[in-house]
């Protein structure tokens, strides 16, 4: 079955059909293009969604991500990121294997179709030209025959007329012979043109046109087959990513199965355990003591009234859980009246201060700071920063933070040591083989690394001292990994004497233990050393708020649109910039909310831990 034999007379219809086939293929290409755009946009939206809910670095969410449920959610976000990547793969493969290939193929088909139909039109023009020649030859032969017939009739008429001269008759005879000769010549010419046309027509309809139509048929079949292959490729591209998408979904299922309720509950205990002991029972307040002393005013009572009013009350030894931060209760007032003596003979059970007295003292007392570290902590909190020794945290949480800091410093020391060892080996190689490098070029780097290691070790000793101090205050622990620093052992006595009088309350403050009232004397040198660590960061530029921001989270600061503030720390890549307002209020704001103008002559602000 061939187009050339079956559709020899359907040149125009074949032209329309092949054009329609190309348009169908182009429509399919357009469909695949739109599918690739949908896939890439879907992948982009999935990635943005995953990024939106990812835990931000150096934020409160990062601390909360330690729970198994949060880890499972983060794992789900990571799997969704990989899931989005597979849709990007679909888009890329469809664009390269279908869209690009079919676009080139369509251009080739168009060019081939154009060539075939050009040949067909040329063949049609040739047969039409032959037909016109045949018609012209036929009309000329017909005209000559008619003229020869008229000339013959005229000759016969002249020959029959007796009045016509013989010369006129001869002339008419010659004219008739000429016309007959012309008719014979036209007949021969017409016969040859007709034979030629028949040959050309036969070749046209049995050779040229069938060949052209066969090429068009092959082109169309090739186009249809190529479209079928593209549809198969379309399905295979989707099928190739199904196993990987299945692995992503399996990863989400696995992360969901890894959630442990008991483990999260234990982490809550570890995160918020303060290390304080629960408060003891409150003793009964006997308000009849004053009545008894009034009725039985004996010499014994008067003798006891001379008791030393400076005997301290033991009620201060128990922790009072409702005292505000930095609000220690004042010592009991000295009085010579019998009612002021807590342990007089008429009140043998009055060992604790009455609850009403505690409340009055709490409402009227002023904060005392018996340790310069407490003063330093208060100033740090006022500036919106975290104390270096984490003294604003409860004992247990402070111990965990200090231990974490010590571990981080030890890791940094190990990295520096490894780098130093590697440079030492490199220097030895350079010394043995001078052509490989100059040993002196490594010496300066080794000196810098040595200085860094020494600084880190000093920091480790400092934090280990604070850690040992906190562990000394906490109750006895079965943890065999308690750290005891040699540096702290040499300085433990002075540190404990300076700050042991302050007891920590559940909210992170210190309450005064009045059973040990001696005033602590601190030299100006110690005072200066404590405050040197909290020196404010230098200003490295200015910024202008282009959007308002409500700093509701811890460590952030609120700004209004158009406000000018000072920059003290650049964006470290996490999207947050640290700023200061009027030298007293600091915090972080999103970098995209401000326009930063850095002073290039200023060295960057130091990272604040």
XYZ file of C-alpha atoms in Angstrom:
609
model
C 0.000 0.000 0.000
C 1.637 3.120 -1.265
C 0.634 6.714 -1.478
C 2.173 6.934 -4.941
C -0.216 4.401 -6.485
C -3.268 4.925 -4.334
C -3.107 8.714 -3.950
C -1.559 9.700 -7.285
C -4.081 12.490 -7.733
C -4.183 13.777 -4.095
C -1.219 16.089 -4.148
C -3.008 18.969 -2.360
C -4.582 16.734 0.281
C -1.242 15.121 1.032
C 0.282 18.567 1.424
C -2.376 19.511 3.973
C -2.092 16.189 5.812
C 1.681 16.338 6.222
C 1.407 19.918 7.482
C -1.190 18.820 10.031
C 1.101 15.999 11.201
C 3.907 18.480 11.849
C 1.524 20.697 13.799
C 0.511 17.723 15.979
C 4.167 17.025 16.736
C 4.759 20.675 17.577
C 1.733 20.617 19.870
C 3.220 17.629 21.701
C 6.531 19.461 22.035
C 4.714 22.430 23.536
C 2.960 20.090 25.968
C 6.284 18.627 27.130
C 7.747 22.121 27.537
C 4.886 23.160 29.783
C 5.286 19.931 31.747
C 8.978 20.672 32.306
C 8.105 24.176 33.517
C 5.545 22.732 35.914
C 8.076 20.221 37.222
C 10.796 22.817 37.735
C 8.391 25.228 39.417
C 7.059 22.429 41.623
C 10.603 21.454 42.584
C 11.446 25.079 43.319
C 8.370 25.479 45.499
C 9.178 22.253 47.349
C 12.734 23.412 47.984
C 11.533 26.802 49.222
C 8.992 25.099 51.464
C 11.652 22.786 52.861
C 14.044 25.694 53.373
C 11.323 27.768 55.054
C 10.803 25.183 57.777
C 14.450 24.174 58.170
C 15.992 24.930 61.551
C 17.846 28.226 61.506
C 21.389 28.260 62.802
C 22.154 30.067 66.045
C 18.483 30.268 66.963
C 16.214 28.855 69.602
C 14.885 26.326 67.106
C 18.343 24.797 66.793
C 18.294 23.935 70.496
C 14.826 22.433 70.167
C 15.857 20.276 67.193
C 17.516 17.747 69.513
C 14.185 16.050 70.195
C 13.428 12.942 68.145
C 10.197 14.404 66.798
C 12.038 17.512 65.597
C 14.793 15.365 64.102
C 12.178 13.306 62.277
C 10.594 16.490 60.940
C 13.989 17.781 59.789
C 14.686 14.422 58.145
C 11.322 14.705 56.381
C 12.294 18.170 55.131
C 15.601 16.794 53.838
C 13.804 13.946 52.080
C 11.387 16.428 50.538
C 14.405 18.362 49.297
C 15.637 15.167 47.607
C 12.095 14.554 46.385
C 12.168 17.988 44.756
C 15.500 17.093 43.184
C 13.874 14.145 41.402
C 11.297 16.456 39.873
C 14.171 18.602 38.668
C 15.666 15.475 37.107
C 12.344 14.820 35.353
C 12.327 18.354 34.007
C 15.935 18.187 32.812
C 15.540 14.788 31.140
C 12.335 15.783 29.371
C 13.917 18.997 28.167
C 17.027 17.242 26.825
C 15.632 13.900 25.624
C 12.244 14.978 24.284
C 11.930 18.708 23.747
C 15.370 19.352 22.277
C 15.448 16.173 20.190
C 11.955 16.610 18.785
C 12.583 20.284 18.024
C 15.583 19.348 15.882
C 13.621 16.504 14.289
C 10.718 18.821 13.406
C 13.098 21.204 11.696
C 14.510 18.325 9.651
C 11.023 17.099 8.735
C 9.967 20.563 7.649
C 13.026 20.888 5.454
C 12.508 17.428 3.924
C 8.799 18.054 3.329
C 9.596 21.349 1.655
C 12.057 19.657 -0.671
C 9.667 16.840 -1.625
C 6.793 19.137 -2.405
C 9.138 21.390 -4.355
C 10.022 18.409 -6.537
C 6.339 17.519 -6.870
C 5.413 21.022 -7.958
C 8.280 21.032 -10.427
C 7.017 17.747 -11.922
C 3.515 19.142 -12.123
C 4.776 22.261 -13.867
C 6.671 20.116 -16.384
C 3.624 17.986 -17.232
C 1.517 21.086 -17.500
C 4.050 22.575 -19.905
C 3.942 19.404 -22.011
C 0.186 19.540 -22.003
C 0.212 23.128 -23.214
C 2.584 22.178 -26.040
C 0.295 19.347 -27.013
C -2.718 21.648 -27.038
C -0.883 24.221 -29.131
C 0.210 21.588 -31.643
C -3.310 20.189 -31.753
C -4.886 23.585 -32.414
C -2.344 24.369 -35.141
C -3.033 21.015 -36.825
C -6.749 21.656 -36.589
C -6.365 25.129 -38.063
C -4.182 23.924 -40.922
C -6.631 21.186 -41.750
C -9.501 23.615 -41.897
C -7.521 26.008 -44.084
C -6.515 23.159 -46.412
C -10.145 22.130 -46.700
C -11.208 25.691 -47.564
C -8.396 25.973 -50.125
C -9.530 22.696 -51.734
C -13.097 23.874 -51.897
C -11.999 27.185 -53.479
C -9.910 25.343 -56.089
C -12.813 23.080 -57.013
C -15.090 26.069 -57.308
C -12.610 27.933 -59.543
C -12.075 24.835 -61.662
C -15.817 24.404 -62.233
C -16.358 28.033 -63.232
C -15.977 28.490 -67.024
C -15.572 32.201 -66.711
C -12.369 31.898 -64.664
C -9.105 31.983 -66.476
C -6.785 29.105 -66.526
C -4.161 31.114 -64.564
C -6.570 31.711 -61.705
C -7.430 28.043 -61.622
C -3.771 27.103 -61.481
C -3.163 29.583 -58.730
C -6.027 28.165 -56.684
C -4.705 24.645 -57.244
C -1.215 25.605 -55.991
C -2.708 27.321 -52.951
C -4.711 24.194 -52.101
C -1.561 22.048 -52.414
C 0.338 24.394 -50.047
C -2.446 24.197 -47.479
C -2.529 20.420 -47.717
C 1.227 20.322 -47.170
C 0.955 22.544 -44.117
C -1.808 20.337 -42.742
C 0.377 17.278 -43.257
C 3.292 19.003 -41.443
C 1.023 20.035 -38.544
C -0.245 16.489 -38.363
C 3.254 15.116 -38.083
C 4.193 17.702 -35.460
C 1.049 17.026 -33.478
C 1.723 13.295 -33.626
C 5.269 13.689 -32.282
C 4.182 16.096 -29.511
C 1.390 13.750 -28.532
C 3.756 10.800 -28.283
C 6.153 12.879 -26.195
C 3.347 14.026 -23.888
C 2.171 10.486 -23.395
C 5.654 9.416 -22.396
C 6.015 12.375 -20.001
C 2.587 11.771 -18.534
C 3.342 8.116 -17.970
C 6.629 8.946 -16.264
C 4.879 11.642 -14.204
C 2.090 9.469 -12.876
C 3.959 6.180 -12.659
C 7.488 7.277 -11.774
C 8.008 10.842 -10.533
C 4.851 11.383 -8.477
C 4.863 7.892 -6.898
C 8.505 8.399 -5.917
C 7.794 11.765 -4.363
C 4.700 10.515 -2.591
C 6.625 7.464 -1.346
C 9.228 9.764 0.194
C 6.452 11.770 1.815
C 4.933 8.560 3.134
C 8.285 7.467 4.583
C 8.737 10.888 6.152
C 5.274 10.781 7.722
C 5.762 7.265 9.039
C 9.132 8.242 10.462
C 7.527 11.244 12.163
C 4.774 9.083 13.644
C 7.279 6.510 14.876
C 9.439 9.211 16.418
C 6.439 10.581 18.286
C 5.693 7.089 19.615
C 9.277 6.755 20.847
C 9.006 10.141 22.544
C 5.834 9.072 24.325
C 7.639 5.975 25.548
C 10.571 8.113 26.694
C 8.090 10.378 28.447
C 6.874 7.433 30.522
C 10.379 6.032 31.083
C 11.643 9.349 32.481
C 8.925 9.252 35.128
C 9.521 5.579 35.783
C 13.257 6.079 36.329
C 12.756 8.376 39.316
C 10.061 6.241 40.949
C 12.589 4.081 42.891
C 14.396 7.156 44.211
C 11.103 8.820 45.149
C 10.198 5.566 46.884
C 13.451 5.748 48.846
C 12.591 9.308 49.860
C 9.205 8.168 51.100
C 10.847 5.221 52.864
C 13.191 7.685 54.539
C 10.230 9.710 55.763
C 8.632 6.527 57.129
C 11.899 5.531 58.805
C 12.268 8.955 60.406
C 8.701 8.721 61.673
C 9.461 5.332 63.211
C 12.568 6.749 64.909
C 10.478 9.068 67.109
C 10.778 8.051 70.757
C 8.337 9.568 73.217
C 10.303 8.409 76.256
C 13.545 9.796 74.897
C 11.945 13.190 74.261
C 10.534 13.209 77.775
C 14.002 12.484 79.167
C 15.454 15.307 77.049
C 12.909 17.691 78.520
C 14.177 16.743 81.968
C 17.782 17.266 80.917
C 16.953 20.596 79.281
C 15.013 22.197 82.109
C 16.284 20.509 85.261
C 17.565 23.257 87.564
C 19.377 21.143 90.132
C 17.637 22.778 93.105
C 16.148 20.822 95.978
C 12.407 21.236 96.613
C 11.579 23.701 99.435
C 11.015 22.296 102.935
C 7.916 22.464 105.081
C 6.836 25.775 106.561
C 6.602 25.679 110.343
C 3.481 26.598 112.253
C 3.332 30.225 113.369
C 2.076 30.504 116.956
C 0.581 33.979 117.399
C -0.236 33.281 121.092
C 3.359 33.731 122.203
C 2.903 37.442 122.850
C -0.169 36.705 125.014
C 1.729 34.184 127.103
C 4.576 36.582 127.673
C 2.148 39.298 128.781
C 0.356 37.057 131.293
C 3.455 35.344 132.733
C 5.851 38.214 132.934
C 8.335 36.588 135.381
C 11.884 37.217 136.270
C 12.850 34.333 134.119
C 11.360 36.105 131.120
C 13.135 39.298 131.966
C 16.362 37.448 132.362
C 15.899 35.840 128.999
C 15.118 39.195 127.481
C 18.745 40.033 127.894
C 19.686 37.405 125.470
C 21.959 38.379 122.660
C 19.709 39.784 119.918
C 22.420 39.146 117.369
C 21.874 35.401 117.394
C 21.174 34.600 113.758
C 17.974 32.882 112.717
C 18.241 29.449 111.149
C 15.240 30.080 108.944
C 17.535 31.639 106.368
C 19.260 28.329 105.703
C 16.294 26.984 103.741
C 15.747 28.054 100.167
C 12.780 30.352 99.608
C 11.436 29.520 96.120
C 9.240 32.591 95.624
C 11.904 35.288 95.899
C 12.462 37.341 92.767
C 15.746 37.402 90.941
C 18.445 39.422 92.770
C 16.010 40.135 95.660
C 17.567 38.446 98.748
C 15.667 38.952 102.031
C 17.319 41.323 104.542
C 18.696 40.085 107.871
C 16.312 40.113 110.892
C 16.176 43.515 112.635
C 18.076 43.855 115.885
C 15.777 44.665 118.804
C 15.936 44.477 122.595
C 12.282 43.528 122.985
C 11.520 39.969 124.044
C 9.443 39.379 120.911
C 12.424 40.031 118.716
C 14.370 37.093 120.098
C 13.457 34.124 117.966
C 14.706 31.498 120.352
C 13.539 32.915 123.675
C 12.270 30.693 126.473
C 8.604 31.449 125.694
C 9.033 30.430 122.041
C 11.084 27.251 122.025
C 9.639 26.126 118.674
C 10.038 29.482 116.933
C 13.057 28.517 114.783
C 11.901 30.073 111.487
C 10.833 33.582 110.675
C 7.039 34.023 110.406
C 5.617 33.979 106.894
C 4.206 37.494 107.282
C 7.665 38.810 108.220
C 9.135 37.083 105.194
C 6.584 38.680 102.925
C 7.129 42.158 104.421
C 10.896 41.764 104.132
C 10.504 40.597 100.545
C 8.382 43.638 99.615
C 10.689 46.176 101.275
C 14.123 44.661 100.702
C 16.634 46.060 98.218
C 18.843 43.841 96.106
C 22.324 43.099 97.334
C 25.216 41.814 95.298
C 27.798 40.060 97.412
C 29.735 38.885 94.385
C 31.014 40.976 91.492
C 30.074 38.134 89.186
C 26.432 38.736 90.062
C 26.928 42.433 89.279
C 28.579 41.509 86.022
C 25.700 39.193 85.143
C 23.173 41.929 85.796
C 24.967 44.364 83.528
C 25.237 41.731 80.799
C 21.529 40.981 80.943
C 20.767 44.689 80.791
C 22.731 44.940 77.558
C 20.809 41.958 76.127
C 23.833 39.612 75.947
C 24.580 36.273 77.581
C 27.258 36.161 80.320
C 30.382 34.334 79.350
C 30.138 32.007 82.362
C 26.388 31.392 81.793
C 25.698 32.597 85.314
C 22.176 33.599 84.326
C 21.185 29.915 84.036
C 20.171 27.453 86.773
C 22.998 25.246 88.071
C 22.190 22.141 86.065
C 21.699 24.058 82.801
C 24.798 26.123 83.491
C 26.821 22.955 84.040
C 25.635 21.551 80.685
C 26.485 24.764 78.842
C 29.941 24.952 80.425
C 30.608 21.290 79.657
C 29.533 21.875 76.051
C 31.835 24.887 75.815
C 34.770 22.911 77.210
C 34.163 20.123 74.694
C 34.042 22.629 71.826
C 37.299 24.232 72.928
C 38.961 20.832 73.237
C 37.877 20.010 69.696
C 39.336 23.302 68.480
C 42.595 22.523 70.301
C 42.729 19.095 68.645
C 42.202 20.659 65.220
C 45.033 23.122 65.842
C 47.293 20.305 67.068
C 46.542 18.232 63.961
C 47.308 21.224 61.771
C 50.512 21.880 63.683
C 51.601 18.248 63.270
C 50.913 18.396 59.535
C 52.912 21.620 59.137
C 55.734 20.145 61.216
C 55.934 17.158 58.866
C 55.882 19.526 55.892
C 58.733 21.548 57.404
C 60.754 18.376 57.947
C 60.187 17.398 54.318
C 61.298 20.855 53.170
C 64.423 20.603 55.325
C 65.325 17.245 53.802
C 64.412 18.351 50.274
C 64.967 22.141 49.934
C 63.915 22.056 46.293
C 60.347 21.268 47.371
C 59.932 24.422 49.463
C 61.342 26.847 51.990
C 61.130 25.597 55.620
C 61.059 29.202 56.874
C 57.722 29.771 55.115
C 56.109 27.264 57.473
C 57.693 28.648 60.641
C 55.470 31.741 60.918
C 52.349 29.612 60.562
C 53.596 27.245 63.277
C 54.116 30.192 65.623
C 50.574 31.397 64.973
C 49.148 27.953 65.598
C 51.135 27.671 68.830
C 49.724 30.987 70.035
C 46.222 29.853 69.138
C 46.656 26.607 71.051
C 47.896 28.504 74.104
C 44.914 30.865 73.985
C 42.499 27.974 73.639
C 44.072 26.177 76.582
C 43.700 29.284 78.729
C 40.042 29.411 77.737
C 39.644 25.726 78.592
C 41.160 26.284 82.051
C 38.855 29.235 82.628
C 35.706 27.330 81.699
C 36.843 24.237 83.589
C 37.198 26.424 86.670
C 33.619 27.649 86.316
C 32.500 24.077 85.650
C 34.196 22.816 88.810
C 32.577 25.643 90.775
C 29.115 24.676 89.528
C 29.686 20.980 90.155
C 30.755 21.854 93.678
C 27.415 23.555 94.297
C 25.252 20.823 92.780
C 24.209 17.795 94.858
C 26.323 14.656 94.672
C 26.050 13.046 91.224
C 26.772 9.506 90.114
C 28.234 10.822 86.917
C 31.712 9.363 86.657
C 32.631 11.894 84.015
C 32.670 14.904 86.404
C 35.538 17.122 85.435
C 37.965 18.522 88.012
C 40.441 21.101 86.787
C 43.913 21.433 88.285
C 43.837 25.146 87.677
C 40.597 25.406 89.581
C 42.030 23.420 92.524
C 44.650 26.118 93.046
C 42.127 28.959 92.926
C 39.101 27.230 94.431
C 39.375 28.708 97.915
C 39.311 32.341 96.874
C 36.516 31.824 94.312
C 34.269 29.989 96.746
C 34.875 32.547 99.470
C 33.872 35.333 97.118
C 30.641 33.807 95.861
C 29.551 30.983 98.125
C 27.298 33.337 100.067
C 24.962 33.639 97.099
C 22.584 30.725 96.634
C 20.845 30.147 93.346
C 17.074 30.234 93.118
C 14.972 28.267 90.589
C 14.713 31.270 88.261
C 18.469 31.603 87.955
C 19.084 34.352 90.564
C 21.061 34.219 93.797
C 19.517 34.506 97.249
C 21.571 35.501 100.189
C 22.439 33.016 102.929
C 22.300 35.123 106.077
C 23.793 32.383 108.200
C 27.155 33.472 106.745
C 26.983 37.251 106.693
C 30.680 38.311 106.583
C 31.207 40.935 103.927
C 33.311 39.927 100.956
C 36.185 42.188 100.107
C 37.260 42.241 96.495
C 40.280 44.115 95.281
C 39.899 46.611 92.435
C 42.058 44.339 90.294
C 39.528 41.503 90.529
C 36.718 43.919 89.763
C 38.470 45.190 86.625
C 39.267 41.663 85.442
C 35.631 40.626 85.714
C 34.452 43.566 83.638
C 37.207 43.364 81.007
C 35.633 40.189 79.604
C 32.327 41.994 79.021
C 33.718 44.976 77.122
C 31.118 46.121 74.537
C 31.792 45.224 70.941
C 33.100 48.081 68.768
C 30.924 49.717 66.147
C 31.858 48.659 62.606
C 29.263 50.703 60.720
C 25.697 51.937 60.631
C 22.437 50.634 59.217
C 19.001 51.924 58.295
C 15.850 49.881 58.863
C 13.898 49.594 55.622
C 11.141 47.480 57.192
C 9.747 47.331 60.740
C 10.675 44.249 62.774
C 9.174 43.020 66.051
C 11.946 41.353 68.041
C 9.799 38.925 69.979
C 12.332 36.062 70.157
C 15.194 35.895 72.589
C 18.302 37.720 71.368
C 16.459 39.860 68.806
C 15.688 43.572 68.926
C 12.699 45.557 67.639
C 13.285 48.266 65.023
C 11.051 50.748 63.254
C 11.170 51.741 59.605
C 13.733 54.453 58.897
C 15.522 54.062 62.243
C 19.322 54.525 62.210
C 21.327 52.095 64.379
C 24.922 50.967 64.884
C 26.273 47.697 63.454
C 28.533 45.702 65.781
C 28.640 42.338 63.997
C 28.243 41.472 60.313
C 26.038 38.754 58.858
C 27.924 35.453 59.244
C 25.896 33.793 56.521
C 22.854 32.907 58.635
C 20.798 35.962 57.592
C 21.136 37.913 60.880
C 23.070 41.089 61.712
C 23.851 42.273 65.220
C 23.073 45.942 65.965
C 23.061 48.359 68.914
C 20.752 51.204 69.872
C 22.098 54.119 71.977
C 25.009 52.094 73.439
C 22.732 50.152 75.784
C 20.405 47.859 73.842
C 21.736 45.147 71.525
C 20.223 42.347 69.494
C 19.884 40.644 66.124
C 17.683 41.665 63.181
C 17.227 40.017 59.755
C 19.809 41.311 57.303
C 17.131 41.697 54.617
C 15.270 44.205 56.815
C 18.135 46.747 56.917
C 20.600 48.568 54.683
C 24.124 48.188 56.075
C 26.830 50.834 55.622
C 30.103 49.360 56.911
C 33.149 51.423 57.811
C 35.888 49.798 55.747
C 38.585 51.320 57.978
C 37.285 49.369 60.949
C 38.336 45.808 61.592
C 35.359 43.465 61.873
C 33.672 42.934 65.168
C 34.796 39.934 67.152
C 32.421 37.010 67.356
C 30.541 37.202 70.630
C 30.033 33.864 72.356
